[in-house]
Amino acid sequence: MSGNKTAPTGASVEDFLQAVEPERKSVEAQELNRLFCEVTGYQPQMWGPSIIGYGRYHYRYATGREGEFLATGFAPRRARHSIYIMPGYQDYSAILARLGKHRLGKSCLYVNKLADVDLDVLGELIRAGLKDLDAIWPVQPG
């Protein structure tokens, strides 16, 4: 069904989190995992080799392309955390103005270190993204 390169793997999220380098990123990734679990109510699942996803949705574009993808999640990268808020084309500028130091991609928020952002505001952003996504494509538990 899904032609996505990024798909659930069944790998252990806990093992992945423990192996993140450097150690500071591992500690932060574990903190992000706690936040995402609390905010979403979903259990984490590995998507591909390095993305931790929470929930999923099925999409079908007007072109006929369809598949499954994670509803929200993050990837702890060496330089910065990549945080996935779907759908990426929504305007979250009011929330982002209160978040703290970050950079934006299409559906991705880049944060160098968690101390740079307000985690309560990040939780608000995650909730807003899930609500907006669910209004387009229903979000299901992992």
mmCIF file of C-alpha atoms in Angstrom:
data_model
loop_
_atom_site.group_PDB
_atom_site.id
_atom_site.type_symbol
_atom_site.label_atom_id
_atom_site.label_comp_id
_atom_site.label_asym_id
_atom_site.label_seq_id
_atom_site.Cartn_x
_atom_site.Cartn_y
_atom_site.Cartn_z
ATOM 1 C CA MET A 1 0.000 0.000 0.000
ATOM 2 C CA SER A 2 2.648 2.528 0.989
ATOM 3 C CA GLY A 3 5.330 3.492 -1.453
ATOM 4 C CA ASN A 4 7.088 5.490 1.246
ATOM 5 C CA LYS A 5 10.717 4.745 1.962
ATOM 6 C CA THR A 6 9.978 5.577 5.594
ATOM 7 C CA ALA A 7 7.837 2.806 7.086
ATOM 8 C CA PRO A 8 7.431 1.152 10.497
ATOM 9 C CA THR A 9 10.254 -1.268 11.250
ATOM 10 C CA GLY A 10 9.307 -2.991 14.502
ATOM 11 C CA ALA A 11 12.742 -2.091 15.946
ATOM 12 C CA SER A 12 12.980 -1.245 19.641
ATOM 13 C CA VAL A 13 12.470 2.447 20.377
ATOM 14 C CA GLU A 14 14.155 2.061 23.780
ATOM 15 C CA ASP A 15 17.264 0.446 22.246
ATOM 16 C CA PHE A 16 17.420 3.206 19.643
ATOM 17 C CA LEU A 17 17.112 5.959 22.269
ATOM 18 C CA GLN A 18 19.885 4.417 24.364
ATOM 19 C CA ALA A 19 22.203 4.288 21.336
ATOM 20 C CA VAL A 20 21.782 7.938 20.268
ATOM 21 C CA GLU A 21 25.086 9.842 20.248
ATOM 22 C CA PRO A 22 26.308 12.042 21.748
ATOM 23 C CA GLU A 23 24.961 11.236 25.220
ATOM 24 C CA ARG A 24 23.357 14.697 25.586
ATOM 25 C CA LYS A 25 21.260 13.987 22.490
ATOM 26 C CA SER A 26 20.252 10.611 23.951
ATOM 27 C CA VAL A 27 19.045 12.259 27.164
ATOM 28 C CA GLU A 28 17.154 14.884 25.168
ATOM 29 C CA ALA A 29 15.657 12.227 22.868
ATOM 30 C CA GLN A 30 14.360 10.353 25.909
ATOM 31 C CA GLU A 31 12.823 13.608 27.170
ATOM 32 C CA LEU A 32 11.207 14.203 23.769
ATOM 33 C CA ASN A 33 9.858 10.649 23.814
ATOM 34 C CA ARG A 34 8.220 11.280 27.205
ATOM 35 C CA LEU A 35 6.707 14.536 25.899
ATOM 36 C CA PHE A 36 5.340 12.959 22.697
ATOM 37 C CA CYS A 37 3.882 9.989 24.622
ATOM 38 C CA GLU A 38 2.216 12.323 27.111
ATOM 39 C CA VAL A 39 0.848 14.750 24.510
ATOM 40 C CA THR A 40 -0.311 12.199 21.926
ATOM 41 C CA GLY A 41 -1.321 9.289 24.147
ATOM 42 C CA TYR A 42 0.282 6.994 21.525
ATOM 43 C CA GLN A 43 3.042 4.448 21.955
ATOM 44 C CA PRO A 44 6.233 5.233 20.014
ATOM 45 C CA GLN A 45 7.212 3.216 16.971
ATOM 46 C CA MET A 46 10.372 3.269 14.860
ATOM 47 C CA TRP A 47 9.823 4.484 11.297
ATOM 48 C CA GLY A 48 12.856 3.722 9.189
ATOM 49 C CA PRO A 49 16.200 3.561 10.971
ATOM 50 C CA SER A 50 16.017 6.855 12.900
ATOM 51 C CA ILE A 51 12.524 8.378 13.191
ATOM 52 C CA ILE A 52 10.312 7.785 16.210
ATOM 53 C CA GLY A 53 6.663 8.158 15.260
ATOM 54 C CA TYR A 54 3.453 8.504 17.254
ATOM 55 C CA GLY A 55 0.213 7.561 15.574
ATOM 56 C CA ARG A 56 -0.297 7.115 11.857
ATOM 57 C CA TYR A 57 -2.599 8.211 9.089
ATOM 58 C CA HIS A 58 -3.629 6.942 5.694
ATOM 59 C CA TYR A 59 -3.514 9.485 2.882
ATOM 60 C CA ARG A 60 -4.763 9.485 -0.693
ATOM 61 C CA TYR A 61 -3.842 12.365 -2.968
ATOM 62 C CA ALA A 62 -5.880 13.526 -5.972
ATOM 63 C CA THR A 63 -3.201 11.878 -8.149
ATOM 64 C CA GLY A 64 -4.180 8.497 -6.719
ATOM 65 C CA ARG A 65 -0.968 8.090 -4.730
ATOM 66 C CA GLU A 66 -1.718 6.761 -1.275
ATOM 67 C CA GLY A 67 0.046 5.359 1.727
ATOM 68 C CA GLU A 68 0.573 5.388 5.471
ATOM 69 C CA PHE A 69 2.776 7.777 7.413
ATOM 70 C CA LEU A 70 3.525 8.755 10.979
ATOM 71 C CA ALA A 71 1.177 11.363 12.439
ATOM 72 C CA THR A 72 3.915 13.133 14.400
ATOM 73 C CA GLY A 73 7.358 12.318 15.729
ATOM 74 C CA PHE A 74 11.008 13.198 15.822
ATOM 75 C CA ALA A 75 14.480 12.093 14.813
ATOM 76 C CA PRO A 76 17.397 12.835 17.127
ATOM 77 C CA ARG A 77 20.167 13.886 14.741
ATOM 78 C CA ARG A 78 23.730 14.631 15.826
ATOM 79 C CA ALA A 79 23.526 18.345 15.040
ATOM 80 C CA ARG A 80 19.861 18.961 15.856
ATOM 81 C CA HIS A 81 16.549 17.255 16.543
ATOM 82 C CA SER A 82 14.148 17.035 13.616
ATOM 83 C CA ILE A 83 10.569 17.291 14.875
ATOM 84 C CA TYR A 84 7.796 16.293 12.465
ATOM 85 C CA ILE A 85 4.532 18.235 12.707
ATOM 86 C CA MET A 86 1.995 17.245 10.058
ATOM 87 C CA PRO A 87 0.497 18.760 7.976
ATOM 88 C CA GLY A 88 3.417 21.023 7.256
ATOM 89 C CA TYR A 89 1.513 23.584 5.261
ATOM 90 C CA GLN A 90 -0.565 24.836 8.214
ATOM 91 C CA ASP A 91 0.189 28.230 9.743
ATOM 92 C CA TYR A 92 1.520 27.729 13.265
ATOM 93 C CA SER A 93 3.264 31.116 13.428
ATOM 94 C CA ALA A 94 1.482 32.199 16.641
ATOM 95 C CA ILE A 95 2.688 29.077 18.469
ATOM 96 C CA LEU A 96 6.149 29.160 16.882
ATOM 97 C CA ALA A 97 6.611 32.777 17.993
ATOM 98 C CA ARG A 98 6.499 31.526 21.596
ATOM 99 C CA LEU A 99 8.524 28.327 21.071
ATOM 100 C CA GLY A 100 12.086 29.607 21.271
ATOM 101 C CA LYS A 101 15.083 29.074 19.015
ATOM 102 C CA HIS A 102 14.279 26.842 16.034
ATOM 103 C CA ARG A 103 14.410 26.571 12.235
ATOM 104 C CA LEU A 104 11.632 25.402 9.924
ATOM 105 C CA GLY A 105 11.481 22.981 7.037
ATOM 106 C CA LYS A 106 8.329 21.903 5.133
ATOM 107 C CA SER A 107 6.933 19.498 7.765
ATOM 108 C CA CYS A 108 9.943 19.622 10.026
ATOM 109 C CA LEU A 109 11.031 21.776 12.923
ATOM 110 C CA TYR A 110 14.763 21.818 13.724
ATOM 111 C CA VAL A 111 15.895 22.338 17.319
ATOM 112 C CA ASN A 112 19.590 22.319 18.267
ATOM 113 C CA LYS A 113 18.980 21.555 21.944
ATOM 114 C CA LEU A 114 15.884 21.290 24.109
ATOM 115 C CA ALA A 115 17.067 24.088 26.394
ATOM 116 C CA ASP A 116 16.467 26.428 23.434
ATOM 117 C CA VAL A 117 12.687 25.830 23.420
ATOM 118 C CA ASP A 118 9.709 25.913 25.763
ATOM 119 C CA LEU A 119 8.548 22.287 26.058
ATOM 120 C CA ASP A 120 5.008 23.327 27.040
ATOM 121 C CA VAL A 121 4.761 25.308 23.806
ATOM 122 C CA LEU A 122 6.209 22.352 21.869
ATOM 123 C CA GLY A 123 3.462 20.179 23.390
ATOM 124 C CA GLU A 124 0.892 22.734 22.240
ATOM 125 C CA LEU A 125 2.375 22.614 18.719
ATOM 126 C CA ILE A 126 2.238 18.798 18.651
ATOM 127 C CA ARG A 127 -1.430 18.851 19.736
ATOM 128 C CA ALA A 128 -2.290 21.490 17.106
ATOM 129 C CA GLY A 129 -0.555 19.486 14.378
ATOM 130 C CA LEU A 130 -2.404 16.282 15.315
ATOM 131 C CA LYS A 131 -5.756 18.081 15.427
ATOM 132 C CA ASP A 132 -5.206 19.689 12.027
ATOM 133 C CA LEU A 133 -3.964 16.445 10.485
ATOM 134 C CA ASP A 134 -6.928 14.501 11.907
ATOM 135 C CA ALA A 135 -9.293 16.990 10.248
ATOM 136 C CA ILE A 136 -7.778 16.065 6.850
ATOM 137 C CA TRP A 137 -6.844 12.393 7.298
ATOM 138 C CA PRO A 138 -7.988 10.550 10.443
ATOM 139 C CA VAL A 139 -5.146 9.772 12.848
ATOM 140 C CA GLN A 140 -4.944 6.274 14.316
ATOM 141 C CA PRO A 141 -2.796 4.841 17.121
ATOM 142 C CA GLY A 142 0.487 3.322 15.894
#
